PDB file of C-alpha atoms in Angstrom:
ATOM      1  CA  GLY A 744     -81.553   3.704 -20.831  1.00  0.00           C
ATOM      2  CA  ALA A 745     -79.952   6.279 -18.661  1.00  0.00           C
ATOM      3  CA  GLY A 746     -82.363   5.667 -15.610  1.00  0.00           C
ATOM      4  CA  VAL A 747     -83.346   2.921 -13.313  1.00  0.00           C
ATOM      5  CA  SER A 748     -85.375   0.218 -15.046  1.00  0.00           C
ATOM      6  CA  GLN A 749     -87.996  -2.118 -13.179  1.00  0.00           C
ATOM      7  CA  SER A 750     -89.843  -4.962 -14.582  1.00  0.00           C
ATOM      8  CA  PRO A 751     -92.531  -6.072 -14.923  1.00  0.00           C
ATOM      9  CA  SER A 752     -94.462  -2.694 -14.607  1.00  0.00           C
ATOM     10  CA  ASN A 753     -97.374  -4.484 -13.195  1.00  0.00           C
ATOM     11  CA  LYS A 754     -97.868  -7.797 -11.921  1.00  0.00           C
ATOM     12  CA  VAL A 755    -101.056  -9.580 -10.589  1.00  0.00           C
ATOM     13  CA  THR A 756    -100.380 -13.043  -8.950  1.00  0.00           C
ATOM     14  CA  GLU A 757    -102.513 -15.490  -6.858  1.00  0.00           C
ATOM     15  CA  LYS A 758    -102.187 -15.820  -3.132  1.00  0.00           C
ATOM     16  CA  GLY A 759     -99.581 -18.455  -2.484  1.00  0.00           C
ATOM     17  CA  LYS A 760     -97.524 -18.139  -5.474  1.00  0.00           C
ATOM     18  CA  ASP A 761     -93.910 -16.777  -5.725  1.00  0.00           C
ATOM     19  CA  VAL A 762     -93.023 -13.590  -7.585  1.00  0.00           C
ATOM     20  CA  GLU A 763     -89.629 -12.059  -8.858  1.00  0.00           C
ATOM     21  CA  LEU A 764     -89.472  -8.398  -9.341  1.00  0.00           C
ATOM     22  CA  ARG A 765     -86.240  -7.058 -11.282  1.00  0.00           C
ATOM     23  CA  CYS A 766     -84.337  -3.789 -10.956  1.00  0.00           C
ATOM     24  CA  ASP A 767     -81.527  -2.544 -13.368  1.00  0.00           C
ATOM     25  CA  PRO A 768     -79.748   0.371 -11.599  1.00  0.00           C
ATOM     26  CA  ILE A 769     -78.033   3.089 -13.247  1.00  0.00           C
ATOM     27  CA  SER A 770     -74.598   2.011 -14.481  1.00  0.00           C
ATOM     28  CA  GLY A 771     -71.791   2.816 -11.962  1.00  0.00           C
ATOM     29  CA  HIS A 772     -74.159   3.335  -9.153  1.00  0.00           C
ATOM     30  CA  THR A 773     -72.789   1.286  -6.124  1.00  0.00           C
ATOM     31  CA  ALA A 774     -75.804   1.713  -3.956  1.00  0.00           C
ATOM     32  CA  LEU A 775     -78.976   0.099  -4.714  1.00  0.00           C
ATOM     33  CA  TYR A 776     -82.309   0.264  -2.442  1.00  0.00           C
ATOM     34  CA  TRP A 777     -85.673  -1.590  -2.398  1.00  0.00           C
ATOM     35  CA  TYR A 778     -88.453   0.192  -1.104  1.00  0.00           C
ATOM     36  CA  ARG A 779     -92.342  -0.330  -1.147  1.00  0.00           C
ATOM     37  CA  GLN A 780     -95.435   1.921  -0.970  1.00  0.00           C
ATOM     38  CA  SER A 781     -98.623   0.326   0.181  1.00  0.00           C
ATOM     39  CA  LEU A 782    -101.714   2.157  -0.265  1.00  0.00           C
ATOM     40  CA  GLY A 783    -101.894   5.450   1.506  1.00  0.00           C
ATOM     41  CA  GLN A 784     -98.453   4.893   2.936  1.00  0.00           C
ATOM     42  CA  GLY A 785     -95.056   6.515   2.640  1.00  0.00           C
ATOM     43  CA  LEU A 786     -92.190   4.617   1.143  1.00  0.00           C
ATOM     44  CA  GLU A 787     -90.869   1.844   3.241  1.00  0.00           C
ATOM     45  CA  PHE A 788     -87.421   0.831   3.283  1.00  0.00           C
ATOM     46  CA  LEU A 789     -86.898  -2.879   2.537  1.00  0.00           C
ATOM     47  CA  ILE A 790     -83.069  -3.643   1.849  1.00  0.00           C
ATOM     48  CA  TYR A 791     -80.035  -1.989   0.996  1.00  0.00           C
ATOM     49  CA  PHE A 792     -76.894  -3.162  -1.179  1.00  0.00           C
ATOM     50  CA  GLN A 793     -73.516  -1.175  -1.206  1.00  0.00           C
ATOM     51  CA  GLY A 794     -70.817  -2.821  -3.419  1.00  0.00           C
ATOM     52  CA  ASN A 795     -69.608  -5.998  -2.221  1.00  0.00           C
ATOM     53  CA  SER A 796     -70.651  -5.314   1.453  1.00  0.00           C
ATOM     54  CA  ALA A 797     -73.146  -7.507   3.236  1.00  0.00           C
ATOM     55  CA  PRO A 798     -76.690  -6.045   2.450  1.00  0.00           C
ATOM     56  CA  ASP A 799     -78.741  -4.345   5.077  1.00  0.00           C
ATOM     57  CA  LYS A 800     -81.957  -6.495   5.070  1.00  0.00           C
ATOM     58  CA  SER A 801     -83.413  -5.160   8.093  1.00  0.00           C
ATOM     59  CA  GLY A 802     -86.510  -3.710   6.559  1.00  0.00           C
ATOM     60  CA  LEU A 803     -87.683  -6.928   4.891  1.00  0.00           C
ATOM     61  CA  PRO A 804     -91.082  -7.593   6.474  1.00  0.00           C
ATOM     62  CA  SER A 805     -90.798 -11.508   6.650  1.00  0.00           C
ATOM     63  CA  ASP A 806     -88.461 -14.382   5.684  1.00  0.00           C
ATOM     64  CA  ARG A 807     -90.768 -14.748   2.671  1.00  0.00           C
ATOM     65  CA  PHE A 808     -88.776 -11.769   1.261  1.00  0.00           C
ATOM     66  CA  SER A 809     -85.378 -11.955  -0.103  1.00  0.00           C
ATOM     67  CA  ALA A 810     -83.257 -10.087  -2.367  1.00  0.00           C
ATOM     68  CA  GLU A 811     -80.081 -10.561  -4.486  1.00  0.00           C
ATOM     69  CA  ARG A 812     -77.770  -8.257  -6.487  1.00  0.00           C
ATOM     70  CA  THR A 813     -75.547 -10.009  -8.860  1.00  0.00           C
ATOM     71  CA  GLY A 814     -72.405  -8.700  -9.946  1.00  0.00           C
ATOM     72  CA  GLY A 815     -72.864  -5.347  -8.322  1.00  0.00           C
ATOM     73  CA  SER A 816     -75.613  -4.519 -10.891  1.00  0.00           C
ATOM     74  CA  VAL A 817     -79.187  -6.063 -11.631  1.00  0.00           C
ATOM     75  CA  SER A 818     -81.168  -6.908  -8.297  1.00  0.00           C
ATOM     76  CA  THR A 819     -83.961  -9.265  -8.004  1.00  0.00           C
ATOM     77  CA  LEU A 820     -86.533  -9.141  -5.095  1.00  0.00           C
ATOM     78  CA  THR A 821     -88.309 -12.431  -4.519  1.00  0.00           C
ATOM     79  CA  ILE A 822     -91.525 -12.916  -2.493  1.00  0.00           C
ATOM     80  CA  GLN A 823     -92.448 -16.514  -1.642  1.00  0.00           C
ATOM     81  CA  ARG A 824     -95.954 -17.670  -0.920  1.00  0.00           C
ATOM     82  CA  THR A 825     -97.427 -14.264  -1.584  1.00  0.00           C
ATOM     83  CA  GLN A 826    -100.039 -12.874   0.564  1.00  0.00           C
ATOM     84  CA  GLN A 827    -102.594 -10.118   0.092  1.00  0.00           C
ATOM     85  CA  GLU A 828    -100.848  -7.792   2.402  1.00  0.00           C
ATOM     86  CA  ASP A 829     -98.032  -7.979   0.074  1.00  0.00           C
ATOM     87  CA  SER A 830     -99.906  -5.965  -2.603  1.00  0.00           C
ATOM     88  CA  ALA A 831     -97.978  -2.478  -2.970  1.00  0.00           C
ATOM     89  CA  VAL A 832     -95.795  -0.636  -5.382  1.00  0.00           C
ATOM     90  CA  TYR A 833     -92.074  -1.989  -4.967  1.00  0.00           C
ATOM     91  CA  LEU A 834     -89.577   0.748  -5.892  1.00  0.00           C
ATOM     92  CA  CYS A 835     -85.924   0.296  -6.599  1.00  0.00           C
ATOM     93  CA  ALA A 836     -83.455   3.197  -6.362  1.00  0.00           C
ATOM     94  CA  SER A 837     -79.742   3.680  -7.182  1.00  0.00           C
ATOM     95  CA  SER A 838     -77.310   6.247  -5.867  1.00  0.00           C
ATOM     96  CA  PRO A 839     -73.593   6.875  -6.635  1.00  0.00           C
ATOM     97  CA  ASN A 840     -72.822   7.388  -3.392  1.00  0.00           C
ATOM     98  CA  THR A 841     -72.777   5.618   0.140  1.00  0.00           C
ATOM     99  CA  ARG A 842     -75.287   8.023   1.712  1.00  0.00           C
ATOM    100  CA  GLY A 843     -78.008   7.380  -0.935  1.00  0.00           C
ATOM    101  CA  ARG A 844     -78.562  11.113  -1.371  1.00  0.00           C
ATOM    102  CA  GLU A 845     -80.384  12.281  -4.424  1.00  0.00           C
ATOM    103  CA  ALA A 846     -81.109   8.529  -4.868  1.00  0.00           C
ATOM    104  CA  PHE A 847     -82.692   7.910  -8.122  1.00  0.00           C
ATOM    105  CA  PHE A 848     -85.892   5.778  -8.513  1.00  0.00           C
ATOM    106  CA  GLY A 849     -87.344   3.437 -11.106  1.00  0.00           C
ATOM    107  CA  GLN A 850     -90.909   3.697 -12.218  1.00  0.00           C
ATOM    108  CA  GLY A 851     -91.965   0.687  -9.825  1.00  0.00           C
ATOM    109  CA  THR A 852     -93.643  -2.675  -9.873  1.00  0.00           C
ATOM    110  CA  ARG A 853     -97.308  -2.596  -8.980  1.00  0.00           C
ATOM    111  CA  LEU A 854     -97.872  -5.996  -7.400  1.00  0.00           C
ATOM    112  CA  THR A 855    -101.635  -7.127  -6.760  1.00  0.00           C
ATOM    113  CA  VAL A 856    -101.975 -10.445  -4.849  1.00  0.00           C
ATOM    114  CA  VAL A 857    -105.570 -11.893  -5.486  1.00  0.00           C
TER     115      VAL A 857
ATOM    116  CA  ASP B1213     -94.333   4.981  14.863  1.00  0.00           C
ATOM    117  CA  GLN B1214     -93.908   7.547  12.183  1.00  0.00           C
ATOM    118  CA  GLN B1215     -90.678   9.518  12.487  1.00  0.00           C
ATOM    119  CA  VAL B1216     -91.406  11.672   9.396  1.00  0.00           C
ATOM    120  CA  LYS B1217     -94.920  13.117   9.276  1.00  0.00           C
ATOM    121  CA  GLN B1218     -96.599  15.052   6.427  1.00  0.00           C
ATOM    122  CA  ASN B1219     -99.949  15.861   8.147  1.00  0.00           C
ATOM    123  CA  SER B1220    -101.709  17.129   5.227  1.00  0.00           C
ATOM    124  CA  PRO B1221    -102.756  14.492   2.668  1.00  0.00           C
ATOM    125  CA  SER B1222    -103.629  16.970   0.096  1.00  0.00           C
ATOM    126  CA  LEU B1223    -103.268  20.966  -0.724  1.00  0.00           C
ATOM    127  CA  SER B1224    -105.002  22.796  -3.461  1.00  0.00           C
ATOM    128  CA  VAL B1225    -103.568  26.367  -4.713  1.00  0.00           C
ATOM    129  CA  GLN B1226    -104.222  28.451  -7.692  1.00  0.00           C
ATOM    130  CA  GLU B1227    -101.602  28.779 -10.517  1.00  0.00           C
ATOM    131  CA  GLY B1228     -99.136  31.815  -9.639  1.00  0.00           C
ATOM    132  CA  ARG B1229     -99.776  31.477  -5.701  1.00  0.00           C
ATOM    133  CA  ILE B1230     -97.469  30.009  -3.160  1.00  0.00           C
ATOM    134  CA  SER B1231     -97.605  26.457  -2.394  1.00  0.00           C
ATOM    135  CA  ILE B1232     -96.370  25.507   1.329  1.00  0.00           C
ATOM    136  CA  LEU B1233     -96.005  21.989   2.119  1.00  0.00           C
ATOM    137  CA  ASN B1234     -94.964  21.020   5.722  1.00  0.00           C
ATOM    138  CA  CYS B1235     -93.209  18.251   7.260  1.00  0.00           C
ATOM    139  CA  ASP B1236     -92.494  17.306  10.987  1.00  0.00           C
ATOM    140  CA  TYR B1237     -89.975  14.804  12.381  1.00  0.00           C
ATOM    141  CA  THR B1238     -89.465  13.092  15.549  1.00  0.00           C
ATOM    142  CA  ASN B1239     -85.813  11.507  15.348  1.00  0.00           C
ATOM    143  CA  SER B1240     -83.218  14.161  16.590  1.00  0.00           C
ATOM    144  CA  MET B1241     -80.417  12.277  14.800  1.00  0.00           C
ATOM    145  CA  PHE B1242     -81.912  13.040  11.432  1.00  0.00           C
ATOM    146  CA  ASP B1243     -79.243  15.430   9.857  1.00  0.00           C
ATOM    147  CA  TYR B1244     -80.300  15.736   6.155  1.00  0.00           C
ATOM    148  CA  PHE B1245     -83.473  16.162   4.505  1.00  0.00           C
ATOM    149  CA  LEU B1246     -84.871  15.921   1.073  1.00  0.00           C
ATOM    150  CA  TRP B1247     -88.036  16.410  -0.902  1.00  0.00           C
ATOM    151  CA  TYR B1248     -89.175  14.019  -3.653  1.00  0.00           C
ATOM    152  CA  LYS B1249     -91.794  14.664  -6.351  1.00  0.00           C
ATOM    153  CA  LYS B1250     -93.928  11.691  -7.569  1.00  0.00           C
ATOM    154  CA  TYR B1251     -96.110  11.580 -10.694  1.00  0.00           C
ATOM    155  CA  PRO B1252     -98.620   8.937 -11.111  1.00  0.00           C
ATOM    156  CA  ALA B1253     -97.000   5.841 -12.591  1.00  0.00           C
ATOM    157  CA  GLU B1254     -93.553   7.261 -12.011  1.00  0.00           C
ATOM    158  CA  GLY B1255     -91.007   6.954  -9.376  1.00  0.00           C
ATOM    159  CA  PRO B1256     -90.186   9.675  -7.126  1.00  0.00           C
ATOM    160  CA  THR B1257     -87.624  12.298  -8.366  1.00  0.00           C
ATOM    161  CA  PHE B1258     -85.566  14.307  -6.319  1.00  0.00           C
ATOM    162  CA  LEU B1259     -86.417  17.915  -6.131  1.00  0.00           C
ATOM    163  CA  ILE B1260     -84.195  19.541  -3.132  1.00  0.00           C
ATOM    164  CA  SER B1261     -82.634  18.801   0.111  1.00  0.00           C
ATOM    165  CA  ILE B1262     -81.191  20.495   2.938  1.00  0.00           C
ATOM    166  CA  SER B1263     -78.495  20.073   5.550  1.00  0.00           C
ATOM    167  CA  SER B1264     -79.120  20.448   9.193  1.00  0.00           C
ATOM    168  CA  ILE B1265     -76.310  23.016   9.391  1.00  0.00           C
ATOM    169  CA  LYS B1266     -78.401  25.313   7.112  1.00  0.00           C
ATOM    170  CA  ASP B1267     -81.978  26.635   7.676  1.00  0.00           C
ATOM    171  CA  LYS B1268     -82.697  27.443   4.107  1.00  0.00           C
ATOM    172  CA  ASN B1269     -81.904  26.252   0.748  1.00  0.00           C
ATOM    173  CA  GLU B1270     -83.358  27.767  -2.529  1.00  0.00           C
ATOM    174  CA  ASP B1271     -83.413  26.517  -6.016  1.00  0.00           C
ATOM    175  CA  GLY B1272     -85.190  28.556  -8.515  1.00  0.00           C
ATOM    176  CA  ARG B1273     -88.955  28.493  -7.618  1.00  0.00           C
ATOM    177  CA  PHE B1274     -88.354  25.820  -4.801  1.00  0.00           C
ATOM    178  CA  THR B1275     -87.204  26.916  -1.368  1.00  0.00           C
ATOM    179  CA  VAL B1276     -86.903  24.470   1.626  1.00  0.00           C
ATOM    180  CA  PHE B1277     -86.756  25.927   5.239  1.00  0.00           C
ATOM    181  CA  LEU B1278     -85.755  24.061   8.309  1.00  0.00           C
ATOM    182  CA  ASN B1279     -86.429  24.755  11.667  1.00  0.00           C
ATOM    183  CA  LYS B1280     -84.517  22.244  13.830  1.00  0.00           C
ATOM    184  CA  SER B1281     -85.831  23.391  17.226  1.00  0.00           C
ATOM    185  CA  ALA B1282     -89.247  22.722  16.139  1.00  0.00           C
ATOM    186  CA  LYS B1283     -88.083  19.659  14.172  1.00  0.00           C
ATOM    187  CA  HIS B1284     -90.220  21.058  11.258  1.00  0.00           C
ATOM    188  CA  LEU B1285     -89.469  21.672   7.448  1.00  0.00           C
ATOM    189  CA  SER B1286     -91.204  23.155   4.815  1.00  0.00           C
ATOM    190  CA  LEU B1287     -90.945  23.289   1.227  1.00  0.00           C
ATOM    191  CA  HIS B1288     -92.173  26.667  -0.697  1.00  0.00           C
ATOM    192  CA  ILE B1289     -93.102  26.743  -4.304  1.00  0.00           C
ATOM    193  CA  VAL B1290     -93.229  30.303  -5.738  1.00  0.00           C
ATOM    194  CA  PRO B1291     -95.067  30.825  -8.179  1.00  0.00           C
ATOM    195  CA  SER B1292     -97.072  27.610  -8.241  1.00  0.00           C
ATOM    196  CA  GLN B1293     -97.657  26.114 -11.839  1.00  0.00           C
ATOM    197  CA  PRO B1294    -100.041  23.452 -12.848  1.00  0.00           C
ATOM    198  CA  GLY B1295     -97.124  21.207 -13.829  1.00  0.00           C
ATOM    199  CA  ASP B1296     -96.166  21.202 -10.114  1.00  0.00           C
ATOM    200  CA  SER B1297     -99.413  19.094  -9.417  1.00  0.00           C
ATOM    201  CA  ALA B1298     -97.968  15.856  -7.738  1.00  0.00           C
ATOM    202  CA  VAL B1299     -97.517  13.967  -4.785  1.00  0.00           C
ATOM    203  CA  TYR B1300     -94.602  15.521  -2.565  1.00  0.00           C
ATOM    204  CA  PHE B1301     -92.732  13.273  -0.224  1.00  0.00           C
ATOM    205  CA  CYS B1302     -90.607  14.530   2.492  1.00  0.00           C
ATOM    206  CA  ALA B1303     -87.550  12.222   3.536  1.00  0.00           C
ATOM    207  CA  ALA B1304     -84.898  12.235   6.169  1.00  0.00           C
ATOM    208  CA  GLN B1305     -81.513  10.635   6.807  1.00  0.00           C
ATOM    209  CA  ASN B1306     -79.761  10.225  10.123  1.00  0.00           C
ATOM    210  CA  SER B1307     -76.219  10.432  10.939  1.00  0.00           C
ATOM    211  CA  GLY B1308     -75.840   7.109  12.879  1.00  0.00           C
ATOM    212  CA  GLY B1309     -74.758   3.715  11.515  1.00  0.00           C
ATOM    213  CA  SER B1310     -77.587   3.268   8.983  1.00  0.00           C
ATOM    214  CA  ASN B1311     -77.003   6.608   7.521  1.00  0.00           C
ATOM    215  CA  TYR B1312     -77.932   5.503   3.986  1.00  0.00           C
ATOM    216  CA  LYS B1313     -81.642   5.027   4.824  1.00  0.00           C
ATOM    217  CA  LEU B1314     -84.227   7.403   3.552  1.00  0.00           C
ATOM    218  CA  THR B1315     -87.298   7.598   6.096  1.00  0.00           C
ATOM    219  CA  PHE B1316     -90.245   8.828   4.122  1.00  0.00           C
ATOM    220  CA  GLY B1317     -93.550  10.691   5.117  1.00  0.00           C
ATOM    221  CA  LYS B1318     -96.709   9.611   3.460  1.00  0.00           C
ATOM    222  CA  GLY B1319     -96.789  12.459   1.217  1.00  0.00           C
ATOM    223  CA  THR B1320     -98.942  15.373   0.118  1.00  0.00           C
ATOM    224  CA  LEU B1321    -100.967  15.569  -2.925  1.00  0.00           C
ATOM    225  CA  LEU B1322    -100.375  19.018  -4.388  1.00  0.00           C
ATOM    226  CA  THR B1323    -103.134  20.323  -7.027  1.00  0.00           C
ATOM    227  CA  VAL B1324    -102.457  23.569  -8.783  1.00  0.00           C
ATOM    228  CA  ASN B1325    -105.317  24.871 -10.546  1.00  0.00           C
ATOM    229  CA  PRO B1326    -104.902  27.194 -13.590  1.00  0.00           C
TER     230      PRO B1326
END
């Protein structure tokens, strides 16, 4: 497909378990973002990857959260020892430019921690 | 501390009339503003943007106005159509070091009634 693809679409996990969320950006896009949207909130920045530069991890809420981007393409967001407050929609976006203007978003992964 | 505020959680208008969605910001370093539209179970899609050097940008039925002195922007949709019913997010970028980050408001749910 031509768009940003995220998997799974929905994930229900038990508190304390680890989860991995996957993002396939648009081919050729150098910038990749992870955002999350908690209930009733706006989109919250988590992490930014740009080419081979060190990622900006300043938005990750705790050390239970980590992300990788392999080969400048696919990215995985990992949440360890999930908590109920981690429940949210996790959105990935990619952009062809460094300023992320008009970034293209995936459909998101809805994570529910029970 | 919310830097981008959309104070109206929802707005309802009649088909054919004008929809006006408002957004306020507090960070004077913001120099680029975007509107995204989001349907349920889909990721946000870019709609229209404006640079801080302009006060108006128009694209078809959509016009964004920027009032820098008031730190206020608005999105006008004329005429409104039922297919415009969605959540609209205002977002901003700054001119500083982390100029790739998008800071989002909480969104306004627009309902256009036939």
